CSV table of N, CA, C and O in Angstrom, one decimal:
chain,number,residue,atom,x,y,z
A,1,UNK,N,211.5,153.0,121.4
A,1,UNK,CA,212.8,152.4,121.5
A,1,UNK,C,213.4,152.2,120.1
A,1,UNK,O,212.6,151.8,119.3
A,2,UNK,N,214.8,152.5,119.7
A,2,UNK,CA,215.6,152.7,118.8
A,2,UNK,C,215.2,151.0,118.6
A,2,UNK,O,215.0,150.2,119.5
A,3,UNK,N,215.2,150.9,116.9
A,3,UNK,CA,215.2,149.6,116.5
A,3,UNK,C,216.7,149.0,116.4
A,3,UNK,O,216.5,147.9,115.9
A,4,UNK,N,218.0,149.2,116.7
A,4,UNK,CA,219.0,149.3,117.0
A,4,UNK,C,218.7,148.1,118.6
A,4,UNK,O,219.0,146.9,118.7
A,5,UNK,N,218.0,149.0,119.5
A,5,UNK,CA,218.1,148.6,120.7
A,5,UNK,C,217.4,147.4,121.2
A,5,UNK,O,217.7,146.7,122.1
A,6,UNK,N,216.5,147.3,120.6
A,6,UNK,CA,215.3,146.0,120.2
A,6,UNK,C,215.9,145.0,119.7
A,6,UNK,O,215.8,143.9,120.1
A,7,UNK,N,216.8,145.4,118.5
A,7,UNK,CA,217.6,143.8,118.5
A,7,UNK,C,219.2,143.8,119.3
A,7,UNK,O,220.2,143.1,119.0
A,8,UNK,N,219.1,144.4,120.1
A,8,UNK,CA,220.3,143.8,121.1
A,8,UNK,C,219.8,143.0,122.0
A,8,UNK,O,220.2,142.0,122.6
A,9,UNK,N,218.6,143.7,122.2
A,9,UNK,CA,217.4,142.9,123.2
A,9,UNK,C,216.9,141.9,123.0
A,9,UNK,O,216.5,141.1,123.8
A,10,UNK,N,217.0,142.0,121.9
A,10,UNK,CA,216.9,140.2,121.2
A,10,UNK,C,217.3,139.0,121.3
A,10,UNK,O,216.8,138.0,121.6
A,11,UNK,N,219.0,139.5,120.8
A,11,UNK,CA,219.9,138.4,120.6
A,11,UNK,C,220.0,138.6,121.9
A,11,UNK,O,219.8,137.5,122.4
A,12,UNK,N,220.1,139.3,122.8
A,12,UNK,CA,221.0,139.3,124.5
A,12,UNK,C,220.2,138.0,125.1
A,12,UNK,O,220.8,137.1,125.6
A,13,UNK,N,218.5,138.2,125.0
A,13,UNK,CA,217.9,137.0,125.2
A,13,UNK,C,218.2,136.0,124.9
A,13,UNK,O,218.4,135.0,125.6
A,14,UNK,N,218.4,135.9,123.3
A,14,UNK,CA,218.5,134.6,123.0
A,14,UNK,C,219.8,133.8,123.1
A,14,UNK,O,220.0,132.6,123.0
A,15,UNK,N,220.9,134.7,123.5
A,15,UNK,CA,222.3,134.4,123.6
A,15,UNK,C,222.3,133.8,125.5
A,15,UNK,O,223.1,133.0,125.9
A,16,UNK,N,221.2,134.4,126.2
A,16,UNK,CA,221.4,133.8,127.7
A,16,UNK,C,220.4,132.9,128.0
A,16,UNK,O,220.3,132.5,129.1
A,17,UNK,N,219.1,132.4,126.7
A,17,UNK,CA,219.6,131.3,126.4
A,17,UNK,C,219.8,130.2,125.9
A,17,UNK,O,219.3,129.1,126.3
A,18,UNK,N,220.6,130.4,124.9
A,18,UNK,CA,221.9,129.7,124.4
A,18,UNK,C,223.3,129.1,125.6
A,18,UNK,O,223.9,128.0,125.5
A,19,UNK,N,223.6,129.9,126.6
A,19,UNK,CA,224.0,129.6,127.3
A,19,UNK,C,223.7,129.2,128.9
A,19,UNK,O,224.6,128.7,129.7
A,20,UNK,N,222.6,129.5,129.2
A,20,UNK,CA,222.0,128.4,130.2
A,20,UNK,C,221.6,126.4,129.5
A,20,UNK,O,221.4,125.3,130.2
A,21,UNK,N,221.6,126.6,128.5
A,21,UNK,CA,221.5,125.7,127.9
A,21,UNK,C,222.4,125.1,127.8
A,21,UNK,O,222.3,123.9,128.1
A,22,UNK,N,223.7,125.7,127.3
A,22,UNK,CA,225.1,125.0,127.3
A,22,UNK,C,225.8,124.5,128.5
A,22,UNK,O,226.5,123.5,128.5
A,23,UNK,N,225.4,125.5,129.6
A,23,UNK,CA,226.1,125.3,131.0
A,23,UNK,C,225.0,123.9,131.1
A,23,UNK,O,225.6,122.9,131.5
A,24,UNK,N,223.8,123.5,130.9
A,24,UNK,CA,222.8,122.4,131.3
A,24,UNK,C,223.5,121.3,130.7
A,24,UNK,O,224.0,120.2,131.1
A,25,UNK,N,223.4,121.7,130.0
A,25,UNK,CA,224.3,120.2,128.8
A,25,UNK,C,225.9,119.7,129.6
A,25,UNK,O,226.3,118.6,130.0
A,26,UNK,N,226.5,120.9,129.6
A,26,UNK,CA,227.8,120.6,130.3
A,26,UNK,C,227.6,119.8,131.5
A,26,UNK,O,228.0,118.6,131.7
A,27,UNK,N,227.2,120.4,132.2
A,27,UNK,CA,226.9,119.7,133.9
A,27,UNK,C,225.9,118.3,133.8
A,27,UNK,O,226.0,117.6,134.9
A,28,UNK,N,225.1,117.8,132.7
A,28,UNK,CA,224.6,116.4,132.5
A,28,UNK,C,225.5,115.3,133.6
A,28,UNK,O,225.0,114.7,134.6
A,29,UNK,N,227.0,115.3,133.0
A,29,UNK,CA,227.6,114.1,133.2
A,29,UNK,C,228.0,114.3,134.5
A,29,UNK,O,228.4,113.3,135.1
A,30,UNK,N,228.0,115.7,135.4
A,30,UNK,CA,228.6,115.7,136.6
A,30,UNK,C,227.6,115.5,137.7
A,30,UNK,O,227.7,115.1,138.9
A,31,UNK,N,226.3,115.8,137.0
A,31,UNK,CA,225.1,115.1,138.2
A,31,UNK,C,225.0,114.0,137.9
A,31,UNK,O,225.2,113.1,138.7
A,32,UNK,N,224.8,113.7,137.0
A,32,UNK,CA,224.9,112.0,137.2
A,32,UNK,C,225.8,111.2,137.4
A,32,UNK,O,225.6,110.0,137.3
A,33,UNK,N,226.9,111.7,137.9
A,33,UNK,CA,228.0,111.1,138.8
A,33,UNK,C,227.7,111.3,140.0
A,33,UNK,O,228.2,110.4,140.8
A,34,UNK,N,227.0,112.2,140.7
A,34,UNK,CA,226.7,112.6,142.4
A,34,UNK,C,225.5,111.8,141.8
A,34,UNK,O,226.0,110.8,141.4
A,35,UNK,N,224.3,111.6,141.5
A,35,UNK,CA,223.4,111.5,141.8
A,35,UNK,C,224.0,109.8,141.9
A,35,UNK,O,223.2,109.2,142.6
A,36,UNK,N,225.1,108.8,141.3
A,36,UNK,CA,225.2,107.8,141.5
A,36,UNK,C,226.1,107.6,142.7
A,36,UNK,O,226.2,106.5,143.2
A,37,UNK,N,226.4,108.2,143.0
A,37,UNK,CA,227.7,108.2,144.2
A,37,UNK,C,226.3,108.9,145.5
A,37,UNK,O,225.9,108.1,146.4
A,38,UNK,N,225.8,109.9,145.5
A,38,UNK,CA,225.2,109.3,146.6
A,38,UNK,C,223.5,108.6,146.7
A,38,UNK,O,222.9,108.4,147.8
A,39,UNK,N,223.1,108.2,145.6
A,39,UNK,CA,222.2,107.1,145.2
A,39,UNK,C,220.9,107.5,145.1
A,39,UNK,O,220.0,106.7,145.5
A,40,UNK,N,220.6,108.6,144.7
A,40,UNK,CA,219.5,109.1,144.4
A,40,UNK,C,218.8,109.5,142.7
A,40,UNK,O,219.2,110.3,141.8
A,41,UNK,N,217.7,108.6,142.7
A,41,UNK,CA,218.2,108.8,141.1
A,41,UNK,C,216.9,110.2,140.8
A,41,UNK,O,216.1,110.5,141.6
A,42,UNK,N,217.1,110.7,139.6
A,42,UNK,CA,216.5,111.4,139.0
A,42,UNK,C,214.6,111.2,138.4
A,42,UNK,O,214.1,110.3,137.7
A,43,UNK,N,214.0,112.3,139.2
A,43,UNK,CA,212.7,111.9,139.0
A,43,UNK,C,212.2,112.1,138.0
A,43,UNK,O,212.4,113.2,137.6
A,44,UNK,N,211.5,111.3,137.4
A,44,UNK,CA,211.1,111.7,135.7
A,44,UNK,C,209.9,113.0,135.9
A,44,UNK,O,208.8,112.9,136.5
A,45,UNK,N,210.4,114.0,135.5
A,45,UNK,CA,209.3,115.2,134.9
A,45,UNK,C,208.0,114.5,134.3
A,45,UNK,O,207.9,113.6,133.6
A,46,UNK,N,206.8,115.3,135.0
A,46,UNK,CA,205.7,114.7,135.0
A,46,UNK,C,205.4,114.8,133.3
A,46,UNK,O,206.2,115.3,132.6
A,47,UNK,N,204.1,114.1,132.8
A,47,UNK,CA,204.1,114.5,131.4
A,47,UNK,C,202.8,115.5,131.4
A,47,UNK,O,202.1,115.8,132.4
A,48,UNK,N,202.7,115.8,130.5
A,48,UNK,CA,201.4,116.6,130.7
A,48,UNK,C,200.1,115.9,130.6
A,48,UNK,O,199.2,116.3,131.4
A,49,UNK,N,199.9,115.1,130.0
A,49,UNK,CA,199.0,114.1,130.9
A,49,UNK,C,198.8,113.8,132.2
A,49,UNK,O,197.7,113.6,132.8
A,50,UNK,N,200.1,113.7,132.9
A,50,UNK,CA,200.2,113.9,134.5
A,50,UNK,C,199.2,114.8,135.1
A,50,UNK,O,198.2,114.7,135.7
A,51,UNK,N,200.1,115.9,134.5
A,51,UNK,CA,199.9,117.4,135.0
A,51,UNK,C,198.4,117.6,135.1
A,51,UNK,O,197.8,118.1,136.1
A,52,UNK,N,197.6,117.3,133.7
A,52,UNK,CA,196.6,117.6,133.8
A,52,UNK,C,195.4,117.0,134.3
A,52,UNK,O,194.2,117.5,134.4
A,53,UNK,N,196.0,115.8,134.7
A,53,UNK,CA,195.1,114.6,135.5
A,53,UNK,C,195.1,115.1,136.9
A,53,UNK,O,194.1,114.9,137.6
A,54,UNK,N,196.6,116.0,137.7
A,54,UNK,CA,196.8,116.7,138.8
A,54,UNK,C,196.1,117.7,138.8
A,54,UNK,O,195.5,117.9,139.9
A,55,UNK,N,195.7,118.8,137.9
A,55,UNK,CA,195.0,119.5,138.2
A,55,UNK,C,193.5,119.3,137.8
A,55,UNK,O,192.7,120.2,138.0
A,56,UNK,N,193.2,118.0,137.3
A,56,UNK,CA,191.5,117.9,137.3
A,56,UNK,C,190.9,117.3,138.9
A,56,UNK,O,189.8,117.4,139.4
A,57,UNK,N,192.1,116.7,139.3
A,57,UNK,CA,191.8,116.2,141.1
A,57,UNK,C,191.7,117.1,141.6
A,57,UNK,O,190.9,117.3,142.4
A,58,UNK,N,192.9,118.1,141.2
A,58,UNK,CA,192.7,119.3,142.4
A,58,UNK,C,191.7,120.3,142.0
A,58,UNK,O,191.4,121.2,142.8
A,59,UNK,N,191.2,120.4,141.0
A,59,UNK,CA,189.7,121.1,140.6
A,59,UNK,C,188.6,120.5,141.0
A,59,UNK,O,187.6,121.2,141.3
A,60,UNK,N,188.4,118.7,141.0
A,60,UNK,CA,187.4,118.1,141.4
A,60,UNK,C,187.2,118.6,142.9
A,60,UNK,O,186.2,119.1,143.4
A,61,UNK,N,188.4,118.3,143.7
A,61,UNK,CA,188.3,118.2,145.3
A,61,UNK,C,188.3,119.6,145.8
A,61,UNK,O,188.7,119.8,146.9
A,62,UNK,N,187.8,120.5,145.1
A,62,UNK,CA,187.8,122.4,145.2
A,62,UNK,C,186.0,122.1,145.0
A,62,UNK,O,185.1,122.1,145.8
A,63,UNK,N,186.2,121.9,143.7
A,63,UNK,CA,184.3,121.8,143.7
A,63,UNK,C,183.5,121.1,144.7
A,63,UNK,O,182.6,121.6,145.3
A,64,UNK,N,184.1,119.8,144.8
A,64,UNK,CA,183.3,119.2,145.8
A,64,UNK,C,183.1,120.1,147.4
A,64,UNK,O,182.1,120.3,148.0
A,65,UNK,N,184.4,120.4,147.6
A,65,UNK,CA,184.7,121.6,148.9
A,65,UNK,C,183.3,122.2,148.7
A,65,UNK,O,182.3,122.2,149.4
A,66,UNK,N,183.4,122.9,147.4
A,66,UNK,CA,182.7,124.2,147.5
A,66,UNK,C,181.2,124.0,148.0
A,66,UNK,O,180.6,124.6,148.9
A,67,UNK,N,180.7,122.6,147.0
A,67,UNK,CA,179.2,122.2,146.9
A,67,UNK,C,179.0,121.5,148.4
A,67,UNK,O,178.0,121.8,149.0
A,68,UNK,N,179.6,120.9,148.7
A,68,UNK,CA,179.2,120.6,150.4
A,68,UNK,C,178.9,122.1,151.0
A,68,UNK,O,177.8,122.4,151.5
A,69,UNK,N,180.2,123.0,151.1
A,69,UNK,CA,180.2,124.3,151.7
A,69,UNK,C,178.3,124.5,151.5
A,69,UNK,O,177.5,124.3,152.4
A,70,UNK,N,177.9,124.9,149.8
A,70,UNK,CA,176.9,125.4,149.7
A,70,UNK,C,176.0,124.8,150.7
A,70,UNK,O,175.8,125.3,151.8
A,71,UNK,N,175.5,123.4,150.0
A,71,UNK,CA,174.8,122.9,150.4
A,71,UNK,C,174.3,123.2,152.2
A,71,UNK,O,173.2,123.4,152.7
A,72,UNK,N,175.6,123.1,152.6
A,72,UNK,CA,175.3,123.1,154.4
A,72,UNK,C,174.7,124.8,154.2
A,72,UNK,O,173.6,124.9,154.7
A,73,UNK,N,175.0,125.9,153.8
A,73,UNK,CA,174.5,126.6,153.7
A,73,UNK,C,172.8,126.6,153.7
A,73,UNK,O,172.0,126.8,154.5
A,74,UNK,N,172.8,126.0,152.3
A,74,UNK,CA,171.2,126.2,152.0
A,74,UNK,C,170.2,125.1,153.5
A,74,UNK,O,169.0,125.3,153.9
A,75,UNK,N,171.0,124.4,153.9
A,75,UNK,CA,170.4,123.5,155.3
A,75,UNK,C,170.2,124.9,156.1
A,75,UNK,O,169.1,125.4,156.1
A,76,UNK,N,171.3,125.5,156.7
A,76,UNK,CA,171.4,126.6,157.4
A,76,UNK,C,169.8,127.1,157.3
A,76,UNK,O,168.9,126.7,158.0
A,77,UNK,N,169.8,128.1,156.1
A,77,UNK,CA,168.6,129.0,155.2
A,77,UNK,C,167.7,128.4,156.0
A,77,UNK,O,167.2,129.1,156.9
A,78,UNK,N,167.4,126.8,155.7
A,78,UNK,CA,166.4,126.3,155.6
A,78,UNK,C,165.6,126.2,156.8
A,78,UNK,O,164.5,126.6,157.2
A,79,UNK,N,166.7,125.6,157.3
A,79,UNK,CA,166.3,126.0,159.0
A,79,UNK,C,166.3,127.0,159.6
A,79,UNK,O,166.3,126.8,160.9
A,80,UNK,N,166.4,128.0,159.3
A,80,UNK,CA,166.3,129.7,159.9
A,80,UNK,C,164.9,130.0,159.6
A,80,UNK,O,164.0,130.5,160.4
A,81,UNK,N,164.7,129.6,158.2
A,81,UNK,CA,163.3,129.8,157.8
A,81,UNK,C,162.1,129.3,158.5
A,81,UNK,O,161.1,129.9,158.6
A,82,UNK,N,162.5,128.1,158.9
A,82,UNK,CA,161.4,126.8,158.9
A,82,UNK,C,161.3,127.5,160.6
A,82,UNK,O,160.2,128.1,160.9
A,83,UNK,N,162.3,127.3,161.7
A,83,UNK,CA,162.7,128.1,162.8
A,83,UNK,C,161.7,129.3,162.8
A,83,UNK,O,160.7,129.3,163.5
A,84,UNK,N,162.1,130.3,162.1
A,84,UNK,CA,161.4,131.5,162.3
A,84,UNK,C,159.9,131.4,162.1
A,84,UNK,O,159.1,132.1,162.8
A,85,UNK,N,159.5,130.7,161.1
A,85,UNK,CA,158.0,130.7,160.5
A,85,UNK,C,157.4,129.8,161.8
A,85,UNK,O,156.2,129.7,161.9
A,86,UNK,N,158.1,129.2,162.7
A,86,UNK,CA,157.0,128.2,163.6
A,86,UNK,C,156.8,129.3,164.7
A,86,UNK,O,155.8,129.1,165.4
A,87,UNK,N,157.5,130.2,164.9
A,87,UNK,CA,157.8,131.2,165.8
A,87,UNK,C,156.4,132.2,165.3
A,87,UNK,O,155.9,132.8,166.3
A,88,UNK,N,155.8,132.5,164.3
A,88,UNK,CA,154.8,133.0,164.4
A,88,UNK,C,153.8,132.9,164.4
A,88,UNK,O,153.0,133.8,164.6
């Protein structure tokens, strides 16, 4: 690609945005006139601390899933084994 074309590609990004940004800025004061008029307020963005305390629960309560899963597995085994061996 023409180095020409690469920086139109550039700035085009960085100019939309530049102006998603501006349109954000602009509109500030008109949600927070609806959000007071019909009384709903604005939920604070989690922090990352949040975030990452949300995804250590939702990793804890995946592993635990998993290790019960096994577990009842290896009972399964156990008893197929124990089962079959009295059988001969």
């Amino acid at each position: 690609m023409s180095k020409h074309f690469e920086d139109a590609r550039y700035y085009l990004g960085r100019a939309a945005d530049h102006a998603k940004e501006g349109v954000k800025e602009e509109l500030e004061p008109v949600e927070e006139r609806v959000r007071e008029i019909v009384g709903r307020e604005r939920e604070p963005e989690p922090s990352r601390l949040d975030r990452l305390e949300a995804d250590l629960t939702d990793l804890s309560r995946k592993a635990e899933g998993e290790a019960k899963e096994a577990v009842q597995q290896a009972r399964e085994t156990v008893d197929e084994y124990r089962s079959g061996r009295s059988r001969e």
